[in-house]
């Protein structure tokens, strides 16, 4: 997908706020994170385990923030830098929170529970958070 | 709608971060703003007038931010205050930006263009921004 | 909100596929349903009761379908009737399914569980389904 | 991404309605299409060319339908087959419509306009439509 978004941005008339490939990479990490969060929230719902409401909540929050951020970044016409930056910051925060919470539950899998979805999801959240941080360093203030 | 959300929150097991009625009012203002932005963006697209891309862009951004914020606020289980606050702040910012831009175009209607949708939308955005500010004053830090 | 959407449509340049007020009423019922479903899903998550996964699942599905349908209906420029109709049909189906499932759980509240959110949500879903059916009868084939 | 979703589904407790890898492939094609549509709609907005409103409209509709369908498919707990099927059918329809419209504009690029984003987007829409059709053939009736 990174390639597809990158190619579309490359042939689009708007000037992008940062290099196309970096933008495409971030957007791709954000949409991956969104999908991982939605799939993991559904799997958590099915686990025979109480104490997962905070995790499910953060997964759904993170997916909502990813959705908004990914869509705003795909609009490069008249890119509003302060709003864009705040969203990317929040996306980094939300996915870092989610990565932290999912990691806790991933580690319970030794108890014999199949919580590897939390491990996979934590990794996707961390990649998203890192990509957002790299974009923030490159975006104009 | 304020009443419906308020009633649902009222009979729900989770503790809400602020009073149910204030939360319901904010959520309602946010979803109204979302709908106004989407309808106005579509109307702008149809206007025989160049120079509306920044307006359309901000309308769509604002709708995306409203969507995320409204949905996160409707989840009161294990409400994550820092993330919630940041989202509400951004929603206030996005809708204020949008209100400002729409107001500019609303004023062109004297030229004979039917841009009253921008006037209505600016008002909805301002109500959303104000509601977010009131919620921020009430939400725990 | 019905009034706001109705006013915006009324001053917009596009021809609407049906009367503005009917369109506004449907969109409003759809967004109410979306909010009710999200709030109810969160409340269900917090209930000390197993056997709610199908209910939560349908609530989230219904919210997703409402989101898509509401947004597509708010775009009246070059309205694509077959696609619009299919979405409204699906929205009617999703909210009817959800109303049915929520009603089942609303009736358990005699056991002492605070499941009145399911009762409120079932009513919102039913209003949405009915509004969609009325719109379908009015939309061009 | 296909791999990530596939891995998450694979370690999740719910039974999936079809093979994990096929589901993951469809979801991935759907989210790619969503991103392509959003990026292409923004690029179209910036083109110095009238007559693109139907194209922009279909792009935004298709993105909305992809969003709903992708999210519903990621919820495999208590998968509701009739609703799921209808959504996938509509997603196939919406992306086929969009592919057709984008192809028309892609062919105008010989006039010197940079409409290659429409060409890329048409291809992404077609892949999405095809993936939906393959899933429909595999999903239980």
Short mmCIF file of C-alpha atoms in Angstrom, two decimals, chain B residues 15-120:
data_model
loop_
_atom_site.label_atom_id
_atom_site.label_comp_id
_atom_site.label_asym_id
_atom_site.label_seq_id
_atom_site.Cartn_x
_atom_site.Cartn_y
_atom_site.Cartn_z
CA UNK B 15 -19.12 6.28 35.83
CA UNK B 16 -18.96 9.21 33.44
CA UNK B 17 -16.06 11.65 33.64
CA UNK B 18 -18.46 14.62 33.86
CA UNK B 19 -22.17 15.09 34.35
CA UNK B 20 -24.23 13.03 31.87
CA UNK B 21 -26.18 15.99 30.57
CA UNK B 22 -23.06 18.05 29.82
CA UNK B 23 -21.45 15.10 28.08
CA UNK B 24 -24.59 14.47 26.05
CA UNK B 25 -24.79 18.12 25.05
CA UNK B 26 -21.21 18.16 23.82
CA UNK B 27 -21.56 14.92 21.91
CA UNK B 28 -24.71 16.25 20.32
CA UNK B 29 -23.04 19.51 19.25
CA UNK B 30 -20.14 17.50 17.82
CA UNK B 31 -22.34 15.21 15.71
CA UNK B 32 -24.39 18.19 14.53
CA UNK B 33 -21.18 19.87 13.44
CA UNK B 34 -20.06 16.71 11.63
CA UNK B 35 -23.30 16.59 9.65
CA UNK B 36 -23.23 20.30 8.85
CA UNK B 37 -19.62 20.04 7.61
CA UNK B 38 -20.37 17.10 5.34
CA UNK B 39 -23.46 18.75 3.86
CA UNK B 40 -21.66 22.07 3.41
CA UNK B 41 -18.62 20.45 1.77
CA UNK B 42 -20.92 18.83 -0.75
CA UNK B 43 -22.71 22.12 -1.42
CA UNK B 44 -19.35 23.93 -1.83
CA UNK B 45 -18.31 21.33 -4.39
CA UNK B 46 -21.32 22.31 -6.45
CA UNK B 47 -20.82 26.09 -6.25
CA UNK B 48 -19.66 27.75 -9.42
CA UNK B 49 -16.81 29.43 -7.63
CA UNK B 50 -13.10 28.76 -7.46
CA UNK B 51 -11.08 29.27 -4.30
CA UNK B 52 -13.15 26.94 -2.19
CA UNK B 53 -10.60 24.12 -1.86
CA UNK B 54 -9.28 25.33 1.51
CA UNK B 55 -12.84 25.58 2.78
CA UNK B 56 -13.78 22.08 1.57
CA UNK B 57 -10.58 20.73 3.03
CA UNK B 58 -11.21 22.23 6.46
CA UNK B 59 -14.82 21.02 6.39
CA UNK B 60 -13.71 17.45 5.74
CA UNK B 61 -10.93 17.64 8.34
CA UNK B 62 -13.35 19.02 10.90
CA UNK B 63 -15.83 16.22 10.17
CA UNK B 64 -13.09 13.61 10.66
CA UNK B 65 -12.03 15.13 13.97
CA UNK B 66 -15.66 15.36 15.13
CA UNK B 67 -16.19 11.72 14.27
CA UNK B 68 -13.22 10.58 16.35
CA UNK B 69 -14.01 12.90 19.26
CA UNK B 70 -17.71 12.09 19.38
CA UNK B 71 -17.05 8.37 19.36
CA UNK B 72 -14.35 8.52 22.01
CA UNK B 73 -16.61 10.61 24.28
CA UNK B 74 -19.41 8.08 23.92
CA UNK B 75 -17.08 5.47 25.45
CA UNK B 76 -17.08 6.22 29.14
CA UNK B 77 -15.74 2.87 30.28
CA UNK B 78 -12.22 3.46 31.63
CA UNK B 79 -12.20 6.96 30.16
CA UNK B 80 -8.61 7.99 29.46
CA UNK B 81 -8.57 11.60 30.52
CA UNK B 82 -5.38 12.90 28.85
CA UNK B 83 -6.33 11.42 25.48
CA UNK B 84 -9.93 12.55 25.85
CA UNK B 85 -8.85 16.10 26.71
CA UNK B 86 -6.45 16.32 23.76
CA UNK B 87 -9.17 15.18 21.39
CA UNK B 88 -11.69 17.67 22.73
CA UNK B 89 -9.08 20.46 22.45
CA UNK B 90 -8.42 19.49 18.85
CA UNK B 91 -12.11 19.33 18.10
CA UNK B 92 -12.49 22.84 19.47
CA UNK B 93 -9.58 24.01 17.29
CA UNK B 94 -10.79 22.28 14.13
CA UNK B 95 -14.33 23.59 14.43
CA UNK B 96 -13.13 27.11 15.24
CA UNK B 97 -10.89 27.08 12.13
CA UNK B 98 -13.80 25.84 10.08
CA UNK B 99 -16.19 28.41 11.49
CA UNK B 100 -13.75 31.15 10.55
CA UNK B 101 -13.28 29.93 6.98
CA UNK B 102 -17.00 29.34 6.41
CA UNK B 103 -17.83 32.82 7.71
CA UNK B 104 -15.61 34.34 5.02
CA UNK B 105 -17.57 32.56 2.31
CA UNK B 106 -20.94 33.19 3.89
CA UNK B 107 -20.23 36.88 3.44
CA UNK B 108 -19.80 36.50 -0.30
CA UNK B 109 -23.48 35.70 -0.67
CA UNK B 110 -24.13 39.38 -1.38
CA UNK B 111 -22.48 38.71 -4.76
CA UNK B 112 -25.58 36.70 -5.49
CA UNK B 113 -24.17 33.31 -4.66
CA UNK B 114 -26.24 30.98 -2.49
CA UNK B 115 -23.57 30.43 0.14
CA UNK B 116 -25.97 30.43 3.06
CA UNK B 117 -24.94 26.84 3.71
CA UNK B 118 -21.59 28.27 4.83
CA UNK B 119 -23.40 30.64 7.19
CA UNK B 120 -25.40 27.78 8.74
#
